[in-house]
Coordinates of N, CA and C in Angstrom, one line a residue:
Chain S
E29 N 3.8 23.1 -13.4 CA 2.7 22.3 -14.1 C 2.3 21.1 -13.3
V30 N 1.1 21.0 -13.1 CA 0.5 19.8 -12.4 C 0.7 18.5 -13.3
Q31 N 1.3 17.5 -12.8 CA 1.5 16.3 -13.5 C 1.1 15.1 -12.6
L32 N 0.4 14.2 -13.2 CA 0.1 12.9 -12.5 C 0.4 11.8 -13.4
E33 N 1.2 10.8 -12.9 CA 1.7 9.7 -13.8 C 1.4 8.4 -13.1
E34 N 0.5 7.6 -13.7 CA 0.2 6.3 -13.2 C 1.2 5.3 -13.7
S35 N 1.4 4.2 -12.9 CA 2.2 3.1 -13.3 C 1.7 1.9 -12.5
G36 N 2.3 0.7 -12.9 CA 1.9 -0.5 -12.3 C 0.9 -1.4 -12.9
G37 N 0.3 -0.9 -14.0 CA -0.6 -1.7 -14.7 C 0.0 -2.9 -15.4
G38 N -0.8 -3.8 -15.9 CA -0.2 -4.9 -16.7 C -1.2 -6.1 -16.7
L39 N -0.7 -7.2 -17.1 CA -1.6 -8.4 -17.2 C -1.5 -9.2 -15.9
V40 N -2.6 -9.6 -15.3 CA -2.7 -10.3 -14.1 C -3.7 -11.4 -14.2
Q41 N -3.5 -12.5 -13.6 CA -4.5 -13.6 -13.7 C -5.6 -13.4 -12.7
P42 N -6.8 -13.9 -13.1 CA -8.0 -13.8 -12.2 C -7.6 -14.3 -10.8
G43 N -8.1 -13.6 -9.8 CA -7.7 -13.9 -8.4 C -6.4 -13.3 -7.9
G44 N -5.7 -12.7 -8.8 CA -4.4 -12.1 -8.5 C -4.5 -10.7 -7.9
S45 N -3.3 -10.1 -7.6 CA -3.3 -8.8 -7.0 C -2.3 -7.9 -7.8
L46 N -2.5 -6.6 -7.6 CA -1.7 -5.6 -8.3 C -1.7 -4.4 -7.5
R47 N -0.6 -3.6 -7.6 CA -0.6 -2.3 -6.9 C -0.3 -1.3 -8.0
L48 N -1.2 -0.3 -8.1 CA -1.0 0.8 -8.9 C -0.4 2.0 -8.1
S49 N 0.4 2.8 -8.8 CA 1.0 4.0 -8.2 C 0.6 5.2 -9.1
C50 N 0.6 6.3 -8.5 CA 0.4 7.6 -9.2 C 1.4 8.6 -8.6
A51 N 2.3 9.0 -9.4 CA 3.3 10.0 -9.0 C 2.9 11.4 -9.3
A52 N 2.9 12.2 -8.3 CA 2.4 13.6 -8.5 C 3.5 14.6 -8.4
S53 N 3.4 15.6 -9.2 CA 4.4 16.7 -9.2 C 3.8 18.0 -9.7
G54 N 4.5 19.1 -9.4 CA 4.0 20.4 -9.8 C 3.0 21.0 -8.9
F55 N 2.7 20.4 -7.7 CA 1.8 21.0 -6.8 C 2.1 20.4 -5.4
T56 N 1.5 20.9 -4.4 CA 1.7 20.4 -3.0 C 0.8 19.3 -2.8
F57 N 1.3 18.1 -3.0 CA 0.5 16.9 -3.0 C -0.3 16.7 -1.7
S58 N 0.4 17.0 -0.6 CA -0.2 16.8 0.7 C -1.5 17.6 1.0
S59 N -1.7 18.6 0.1 CA -2.8 19.5 0.3 C -4.1 19.1 -0.4
Y60 N -4.0 18.0 -1.2 CA -5.1 17.7 -2.1 C -5.7 16.3 -1.9
E61 N -7.0 16.2 -2.0 CA -7.7 15.0 -2.0 C -7.5 14.3 -3.4
M62 N -7.5 13.0 -3.4 CA -7.2 12.3 -4.6 C -8.2 11.2 -4.8
N63 N -8.3 10.8 -6.1 CA -9.3 9.7 -6.4 C -8.7 8.8 -7.5
W64 N -9.3 7.6 -7.6 CA -9.0 6.7 -8.7 C -10.3 6.5 -9.4
V65 N -10.2 6.6 -10.7 CA -11.4 6.4 -11.7 C -10.9 5.4 -12.7
R66 N -11.8 4.5 -13.1 CA -11.4 3.5 -14.1 C -12.4 3.5 -15.3
Q67 N -11.9 3.0 -16.4 CA -12.7 2.9 -17.6 C -12.4 1.6 -18.3
A68 N -13.4 0.7 -18.3 CA -13.3 -0.5 -19.0 C -13.2 -0.2 -20.5
P69 N -12.6 -1.1 -21.3 CA -12.5 -0.9 -22.7 C -13.8 -0.6 -23.4
G70 N -13.9 0.5 -24.1 CA -15.1 0.9 -24.8 C -16.3 1.3 -23.9
K71 N -16.0 1.4 -22.6 CA -17.1 1.7 -21.7 C -16.9 3.1 -21.1
G72 N -17.8 3.5 -20.2 CA -17.8 4.8 -19.5 C -16.9 4.8 -18.3
L73 N -16.9 6.0 -17.7 CA -16.1 6.2 -16.5 C -16.7 5.7 -15.2
E74 N -15.9 5.2 -14.3 CA -16.4 4.7 -13.0 C -15.5 5.2 -11.9
W75 N -16.1 6.0 -11.1 CA -15.3 6.4 -9.9 C -15.2 5.2 -9.0
I76 N -14.0 4.9 -8.4 CA -13.8 3.8 -7.6 C -13.3 4.1 -6.2
S77 N -12.5 5.1 -6.0 CA -12.0 5.3 -4.7 C -11.5 6.8 -4.4
Y78 N -11.6 7.2 -3.2 CA -11.2 8.5 -2.7 C -10.3 8.4 -1.5
I79 N -9.4 9.4 -1.3 CA -8.7 9.5 -0.1 C -8.5 11.0 0.2
N80 N -8.6 11.4 1.4 CA -8.4 12.8 1.8 C -6.9 13.1 1.9
S81 N -6.7 14.4 2.1 CA -5.3 14.9 2.0 C -4.3 14.2 3.0
N82 N -4.8 13.9 4.2 CA -3.9 13.3 5.2 C -4.0 11.8 5.2
G83 N -4.8 11.2 4.4 CA -4.8 9.8 4.2 C -5.7 9.1 5.3
L84 N -6.5 9.8 6.0 CA -7.2 9.2 7.1 C -8.7 8.9 6.8
T85 N -9.1 9.4 5.7 CA -10.5 9.2 5.2 C -10.5 8.6 3.8
M86 N -11.1 7.4 3.7 CA -11.2 6.8 2.4 C -12.7 6.4 2.1
H87 N -13.0 6.4 0.8 CA -14.3 5.9 0.3 C -14.1 5.0 -0.9
Y88 N -15.0 4.1 -1.0 CA -14.9 3.1 -2.1 C -16.3 2.9 -2.8
A89 N -16.2 2.6 -4.1 CA -17.4 2.2 -4.8 C -17.7 0.8 -4.3
D90 N -19.0 0.4 -4.4 CA -19.4 -0.9 -4.0 C -18.7 -2.0 -4.8
S91 N -18.4 -1.7 -6.0 CA -17.8 -2.7 -6.9 C -16.4 -3.1 -6.5
V92 N -15.8 -2.3 -5.7 CA -14.4 -2.7 -5.3 C -14.2 -2.8 -3.8
K93 N -15.2 -2.4 -3.0 CA -15.1 -2.4 -1.6 C -14.8 -3.8 -1.0
G94 N -13.8 -3.8 -0.2 CA -13.3 -5.0 0.4 C -12.2 -5.7 -0.4
R95 N -12.0 -5.3 -1.6 CA -11.0 -5.9 -2.5 C -9.8 -4.9 -2.8
F96 N -10.2 -3.6 -2.9 CA -9.2 -2.6 -3.2 C -8.9 -1.7 -2.0
T97 N -7.7 -1.2 -1.9 CA -7.3 -0.3 -0.8 C -6.6 0.9 -1.4
I98 N -7.0 2.1 -1.1 CA -6.4 3.3 -1.5 C -5.5 3.8 -0.4
S99 N -4.3 4.3 -0.7 CA -3.4 4.8 0.3 C -2.5 5.9 -0.4
R100 N -1.8 6.6 0.4 CA -0.9 7.7 -0.1 C 0.3 7.8 0.8
D101 N 1.3 8.3 0.2 CA 2.6 8.7 0.9 C 2.9 10.1 0.6
N102 N 2.5 11.0 1.4 CA 2.7 12.4 1.1 C 4.2 12.8 1.1
A103 N 5.0 12.1 1.8 CA 6.5 12.3 1.7 C 7.1 12.0 0.4
K104 N 6.4 11.0 -0.3 CA 6.9 10.6 -1.6 C 6.0 11.1 -2.8
N105 N 5.0 12.0 -2.4 CA 4.1 12.6 -3.4 C 3.5 11.5 -4.3
S106 N 3.0 10.4 -3.6 CA 2.5 9.3 -4.3 C 1.2 8.8 -3.8
L107 N 0.4 8.3 -4.7 CA -0.9 7.7 -4.4 C -0.9 6.3 -4.9
Y108 N -1.6 5.4 -4.1 CA -1.5 4.0 -4.5 C -2.9 3.4 -4.5
L109 N -3.0 2.3 -5.3 CA -4.3 1.5 -5.2 C -3.8 0.1 -5.2
H110 N -4.1 -0.6 -4.1 CA -3.8 -2.0 -3.9 C -5.1 -2.8 -4.3
M111 N -4.9 -3.7 -5.3 CA -6.1 -4.4 -5.8 C -5.9 -5.9 -5.6
N112 N -6.9 -6.5 -4.9 CA -6.8 -7.9 -4.7 C -8.1 -8.6 -5.3
S113 N -8.0 -9.9 -5.4 CA -9.1 -10.7 -5.9 C -9.6 -10.2 -7.2
L114 N -8.7 -9.9 -8.1 CA -9.1 -9.3 -9.4 C -9.9 -10.3 -10.3
T115 N -10.9 -9.7 -11.0 CA -11.7 -10.5 -11.9 C -11.6 -9.8 -13.3
A116 N -12.1 -10.5 -14.3 CA -12.2 -9.9 -15.6 C -12.9 -8.6 -15.7
E117 N -13.8 -8.4 -14.8 CA -14.6 -7.1 -14.7 C -13.8 -5.9 -14.2
D118 N -12.6 -6.2 -13.7 CA -11.7 -5.2 -13.3 C -10.7 -4.7 -14.4
T119 N -10.8 -5.3 -15.5 CA -10.0 -4.9 -16.7 C -10.4 -3.5 -17.1
A120 N -9.5 -2.6 -17.1 CA -9.8 -1.2 -17.4 C -8.5 -0.4 -17.4
V121 N -8.7 0.8 -17.9 CA -7.6 1.9 -17.7 C -8.0 2.5 -16.4
Y122 N -7.0 2.6 -15.6 CA -7.1 3.2 -14.2 C -6.4 4.6 -14.2
Y123 N -7.2 5.6 -13.9 CA -6.7 7.0 -13.8 C -6.7 7.5 -12.4
C124 N -5.6 8.2 -12.0 CA -5.7 9.0 -10.8 C -6.1 10.4 -11.1
A125 N -6.8 11.0 -10.2 CA -7.3 12.4 -10.4 C -7.3 13.2 -9.2
R126 N -6.8 14.4 -9.3 CA -6.7 15.4 -8.2 C -8.1 16.1 -8.1
A127 N -8.6 16.1 -6.9 CA -9.9 16.7 -6.6 C -9.7 18.1 -5.9
E128 N -10.6 19.0 -6.3 CA -10.6 20.3 -5.6 C -12.1 20.7 -5.6
N129 N -12.6 20.9 -4.4 CA -14.0 21.2 -4.2 C -14.8 20.0 -4.9
Q130 N -14.3 18.8 -4.8 CA -14.9 17.6 -5.2 C -15.0 17.5 -6.7
N131 N -14.4 18.4 -7.5 CA -14.3 18.2 -8.9 C -12.9 17.7 -9.3
F132 N -12.9 17.0 -10.4 CA -11.6 16.3 -10.8 C -11.0 17.2 -11.8
Y133 N -10.1 18.1 -11.4 CA -9.5 19.0 -12.3 C -8.3 18.5 -13.1
Y134 N -7.5 17.6 -12.5 CA -6.3 17.1 -13.2 C -6.4 15.6 -13.1
W135 N -6.0 15.0 -14.2 CA -6.0 13.5 -14.4 C -4.6 13.1 -14.9
G136 N -4.3 11.9 -14.6 CA -3.1 11.2 -15.2 C -3.5 10.7 -16.6
Q137 N -2.5 10.1 -17.3 CA -2.8 9.5 -18.6 C -3.4 8.1 -18.5
G138 N -3.4 7.5 -17.3 CA -4.0 6.2 -17.2 C -3.0 5.1 -17.3
T139 N -3.3 4.0 -16.6 CA -2.5 2.7 -16.8 C -3.5 1.6 -17.0
L140 N -3.2 0.7 -17.9 CA -4.1 -0.4 -18.3 C -3.9 -1.6 -17.4
V141 N -4.9 -2.1 -16.8 CA -4.9 -3.4 -16.1 C -5.8 -4.4 -16.9
T142 N -5.2 -5.5 -17.2 CA -5.9 -6.6 -17.9 C -5.9 -7.8 -17.0
V143 N -7.1 -8.3 -16.7 CA -7.2 -9.5 -15.9 C -7.6 -10.6 -16.8
S144 N -6.7 -11.6 -17.0 CA -7.0 -12.6 -17.9 C -6.0 -13.8 -17.7
S145 N -6.5 -15.0 -17.9 CA -5.7 -16.2 -17.8 C -5.0 -16.5 -19.1
Chain A
D13 N -27.4 4.4 -3.4 CA -26.5 5.0 -4.4 C -27.2 5.9 -5.4
I14 N -26.6 6.9 -5.8 CA -27.3 7.8 -6.8 C -26.9 7.3 -8.2
Q15 N -27.9 7.1 -9.0 CA -27.7 6.7 -10.4 C -27.8 8.0 -11.3
M16 N -27.0 8.0 -12.3 CA -27.0 9.1 -13.3 C -27.3 8.5 -14.7
T17 N -28.3 9.1 -15.4 CA -28.7 8.6 -16.7 C -28.7 9.7 -17.7
Q18 N -27.8 9.5 -18.7 CA -27.7 10.5 -19.8 C -28.5 10.1 -21.0
S19 N -28.9 11.1 -21.7 CA -29.6 10.9 -23.0 C -29.3 12.0 -24.0
P20 N -29.1 11.7 -25.3 CA -29.1 10.3 -25.8 C -27.7 9.7 -25.5
S21 N -27.6 8.4 -25.9 CA -26.3 7.8 -25.8 C -25.3 8.2 -26.9
T22 N -25.9 8.4 -28.1 CA -25.2 8.9 -29.2 C -26.0 10.0 -29.9
L23 N -25.2 11.0 -30.4 CA -25.9 12.1 -31.0 C -25.1 12.5 -32.3
S24 N -25.8 12.5 -33.4 CA -25.1 12.8 -34.7 C -25.5 14.3 -35.0
A25 N -24.5 15.1 -35.2 CA -24.7 16.5 -35.5 C -23.6 17.1 -36.4
S26 N -23.9 18.2 -36.9 CA -23.0 18.9 -37.9 C -22.4 20.1 -37.2
V27 N -21.3 20.5 -37.8 CA -20.6 21.8 -37.3 C -21.6 22.9 -37.4
G28 N -21.7 23.7 -36.3 CA -22.6 24.8 -36.3 C -24.0 24.5 -35.6
D29 N -24.2 23.2 -35.4 CA -25.5 22.8 -34.8 C -25.5 23.2 -33.3
R30 N -26.7 23.4 -32.8 CA -26.9 23.5 -31.3 C -27.2 22.2 -30.8
V31 N -26.4 21.8 -29.8 CA -26.5 20.4 -29.2 C -26.9 20.5 -27.8
T32 N -27.8 19.6 -27.4 CA -28.2 19.5 -25.9 C -28.1 18.1 -25.5
I33 N -27.5 17.9 -24.4 CA -27.4 16.5 -23.7 C -28.0 16.6 -22.3
T34 N -28.8 15.6 -22.0 CA -29.6 15.6 -20.8 C -29.0 14.6 -19.8
C35 N -29.0 15.0 -18.5 CA -28.5 14.1 -17.5 C -29.6 14.1 -16.3
R36 N -30.0 12.9 -15.9 CA -31.0 12.8 -14.9 C -30.4 12.0 -13.7
A37 N -30.7 12.6 -12.5 CA -30.2 11.9 -11.3 C -31.4 11.1 -10.7
S38 N -31.1 10.0 -10.0 CA -32.1 9.2 -9.4 C -32.7 9.8 -8.1
Q39 N -32.0 10.8 -7.6 CA -32.6 11.6 -6.5 C -32.0 13.0 -6.6
S40 N -32.5 13.9 -5.8 CA -32.0 15.3 -5.9 C -30.6 15.4 -5.5
I41 N -29.8 16.1 -6.3 CA -28.4 16.3 -6.0 C -28.1 17.8 -6.0
S42 N -29.2 18.6 -5.8 CA -29.1 20.1 -5.7 C -28.4 20.5 -7.0
N43 N -27.2 21.2 -7.0 CA -26.5 21.6 -8.2 C -25.1 21.0 -8.2
W44 N -25.0 19.9 -7.5 CA -23.6 19.2 -7.4 C -23.4 18.3 -8.6
L45 N -23.3 19.0 -9.7 CA -23.1 18.2 -11.0 C -22.0 18.8 -11.8
A46 N -21.2 18.0 -12.4 CA -20.1 18.4 -13.3 C -20.3 17.7 -14.7
W47 N -19.7 18.4 -15.7 CA -19.7 17.8 -17.0 C -18.2 17.7 -17.5
Y48 N -17.9 16.5 -18.1 CA -16.5 16.3 -18.6 C -16.6 16.0 -20.1
Q49 N -15.6 16.3 -20.8 CA -15.4 15.9 -22.2 C -14.2 14.9 -22.2
Q50 N -14.4 13.9 -23.0 CA -13.3 12.9 -23.2 C -13.1 12.6 -24.7
K51 N -11.9 12.7 -25.1 CA -11.6 12.3 -26.5 C -10.9 10.9 -26.5
P52 N -10.9 10.2 -27.6 CA -10.4 8.8 -27.6 C -8.9 8.8 -27.1
G53 N -8.6 7.9 -26.2 CA -7.3 7.7 -25.7 C -6.8 8.7 -24.8
K54 N -7.6 9.7 -24.4 CA -7.2 10.7 -23.5 C -8.0 10.7 -22.2
A55 N -7.5 11.4 -21.2 CA -8.2 11.5 -19.9 C -9.3 12.5 -20.1
P56 N -10.4 12.4 -19.3 CA -11.4 13.4 -19.3 C -10.9 14.8 -18.9
N57 N -11.7 15.8 -19.4 CA -11.4 17.2 -19.1 C -12.7 17.9 -18.5
L58 N -12.5 18.5 -17.4 CA -13.6 19.2 -16.7 C -14.1 20.4 -17.5
L59 N -15.4 20.4 -17.9 CA -15.9 21.6 -18.6 C -16.8 22.5 -17.7
I60 N -17.6 21.9 -16.9 CA -18.6 22.6 -16.1 C -18.7 22.0 -14.7
Y61 N -18.8 22.8 -13.7 CA -19.0 22.3 -12.3 C -20.1 23.1 -11.7
K62 N -20.6 22.6 -10.6 CA -21.8 23.2 -9.9 C -22.9 23.5 -10.9
A63 N -23.1 22.6 -11.8 CA -24.2 22.5 -12.8 C -24.1 23.6 -13.9
S64 N -23.6 24.8 -13.6 CA -23.6 25.8 -14.6 C -22.4 26.7 -14.6
S65 N -21.4 26.4 -13.8 CA -20.2 27.2 -13.7 C -19.1 26.7 -14.7
L66 N -18.7 27.6 -15.6 CA -17.8 27.2 -16.7 C -16.4 27.2 -16.1
E67 N -15.7 26.1 -16.3 CA -14.3 26.0 -15.9 C -13.4 26.9 -16.7
S68 N -12.4 27.5 -16.1 CA -11.5 28.4 -16.7 C -10.9 27.8 -18.0
G69 N -10.9 28.6 -19.1 CA -10.3 28.1 -20.3 C -11.3 27.4 -21.2
V70 N -12.5 27.1 -20.8 CA -13.5 26.3 -21.6 C -14.2 27.3 -22.4
P71 N -14.4 27.1 -23.7 CA -15.1 28.1 -24.6 C -16.5 28.3 -24.1
S72 N -16.9 29.6 -24.3 CA -18.2 30.0 -23.8 C -19.4 29.4 -24.6
R73 N -19.1 28.6 -25.7 CA -20.2 27.9 -26.4 C -20.8 26.8 -25.5
F74 N -20.0 26.4 -24.5 CA -20.5 25.4 -23.6 C -21.2 26.0 -22.4
S75 N -22.4 25.5 -22.1 CA -23.1 26.0 -21.0 C -23.9 24.8 -20.3
G76 N -24.1 25.0 -19.0 CA -24.8 24.0 -18.3 C -26.0 24.6 -17.5
S77 N -27.0 23.8 -17.3 CA -28.1 24.3 -16.5 C -28.8 23.1 -15.8
G78 N -29.7 23.5 -14.9 CA -30.5 22.5 -14.1 C -30.2 22.5 -12.6
S79 N -31.0 21.8 -11.9 CA -30.9 21.6 -10.5 C -31.8 20.5 -10.1
G80 N -31.5 19.9 -8.9 CA -32.4 18.8 -8.4 C -32.0 17.5 -9.1
T81 N -32.9 17.1 -10.1 CA -32.6 15.8 -10.7 C -32.4 15.9 -12.2
E82 N -32.6 17.1 -12.8 CA -32.5 17.2 -14.3 C -31.6 18.3 -14.7
F83 N -30.6 17.9 -15.6 CA -29.6 18.8 -16.0 C -29.3 18.8 -17.5
T84 N -28.8 19.8 -18.0 CA -28.5 19.8 -19.5 C -27.1 20.5 -19.7
L85 N -26.4 19.9 -20.7 CA -25.2 20.5 -21.2 C -25.6 21.0 -22.7
T86 N -25.3 22.2 -23.0 CA -25.6 22.7 -24.3 C -24.3 23.2 -24.9
I87 N -24.1 22.9 -26.2 CA -23.1 23.5 -27.0 C -23.8 24.3 -28.0
S88 N -23.6 25.6 -28.0 CA -24.4 26.5 -28.8 C -24.1 26.4 -30.3
S89 N -22.9 26.2 -30.6 CA -22.5 26.1 -32.1 C -21.4 25.1 -32.1
L90 N -21.7 23.9 -32.5 CA -20.7 22.8 -32.5 C -19.5 23.0 -33.4
Q91 N -18.4 22.8 -32.8 CA -17.1 23.0 -33.6 C -16.4 21.7 -33.8
P92 N -15.5 21.6 -34.8 CA -14.9 20.3 -35.1 C -14.2 19.7 -33.9
D93 N -13.7 20.6 -33.0 CA -13.0 20.0 -31.8 C -13.9 19.5 -30.7
D94 N -15.2 19.7 -30.9 CA -16.2 19.2 -29.9 C -16.7 17.8 -30.1
F95 N -16.3 17.2 -31.2 CA -16.7 15.8 -31.4 C -15.9 14.9 -30.4
A96 N -16.7 14.4 -29.5 CA -16.1 13.7 -28.3 C -17.2 13.0 -27.5
T97 N -16.9 12.4 -26.4 CA -17.8 11.8 -25.5 C -18.0 12.7 -24.3
Y98 N -19.2 12.9 -23.8 CA -19.4 13.8 -22.7 C -20.1 13.0 -21.6
Y99 N -19.6 13.3 -20.3 CA -20.1 12.6 -19.2 C -20.6 13.6 -18.1
C100 N -21.7 13.3 -17.5 CA -22.1 14.1 -16.4 C -21.6 13.3 -15.1
Q101 N -21.5 14.0 -14.0 CA -21.0 13.4 -12.8 C -21.6 14.1 -11.6
Q102 N -22.2 13.3 -10.7 CA -22.8 13.9 -9.5 C -21.8 13.8 -8.4
Y103 N -21.7 14.8 -7.5 CA -20.9 14.8 -6.4 C -21.6 15.3 -5.1
N104 N -22.9 15.0 -5.1 CA -23.7 15.2 -3.9 C -23.4 14.2 -2.8
S105 N -23.2 13.0 -3.3 CA -22.9 11.8 -2.4 C -21.9 10.9 -3.1
L106 N -20.7 11.0 -2.6 CA -19.5 10.4 -3.3 C -19.6 10.9 -4.8
W107 N -19.3 10.0 -5.7 CA -19.3 10.4 -7.1 C -19.9 9.3 -8.0
T108 N -20.7 9.7 -9.0 CA -21.2 8.8 -9.9 C -21.2 9.5 -11.3
F109 N -20.7 8.8 -12.3 CA -20.8 9.3 -13.7 C -22.0 8.8 -14.4
G110 N -22.5 9.5 -15.3 CA -23.4 9.0 -16.3 C -22.7 8.1 -17.3
Q111 N -23.5 7.4 -18.1 CA -22.9 6.4 -19.0 C -22.2 7.0 -20.2
G112 N -22.4 8.3 -20.4 CA -21.7 9.0 -21.5 C -22.6 9.3 -22.7
T113 N -22.3 10.3 -23.4 CA -23.0 10.7 -24.7 C -21.9 11.0 -25.7
K114 N -21.9 10.2 -26.8 CA -20.9 10.3 -27.9 C -21.5 11.3 -28.9
V115 N -20.8 12.4 -29.1 CA -21.2 13.3 -30.2 C -20.4 13.0 -31.4
E116 N -21.1 12.6 -32.5 CA -20.4 12.2 -33.7 C -20.8 13.1 -34.8
I117 N -20.0 13.0 -35.9 CA -20.2 13.8 -37.1 C -21.4 13.2 -37.9
K118 N -22.3 14.1 -38.2 CA -23.5 13.6 -39.0 C -23.1 13.5 -40.5

């Protein structure tokens, strides 16, 4: 069974940093492209970052470019999102999602990031 | 960047109704469009990909159509389990979601 489990969320002050993790199991992690999608409280979905299967190609939404970095460790079956210079607008539930043919078939349960003083 | 606009934002309907949600792209995306269903507190679930292909396990009352810039998601006979929020998503150029359509009980 495919499972994705995010962790690392929490309360952080404006200007602070946080690293999210996504632990993958039930499939060959190194064969799949992965994404991060976020959802602000009561708002819609926002794609924010993509990484290909070998970790050499990344893409970012304009809203996070230059502040967030996606990475992966295929030996540990893990996906990461390093977030810097956080603002209140980054407050959201962050989901990792496995992509196949560019569709997001599997999602984690999400981890909440709250940026507040 | 490609913008996706859904309408309506909220839709009130009854069980058994035929429901249609529209999604418009700011430029042509061919048929690179997906639809997701999301229930409160849960992750989204893929319903339709490539504009009209039904994901395995999704009930046949769901259907998608369109190409270019205009797309629709239709639920032929709304069931109690279908009250949720629906999002379109383009993947012609990176990914962009529409703002969502909440289907609520009338």
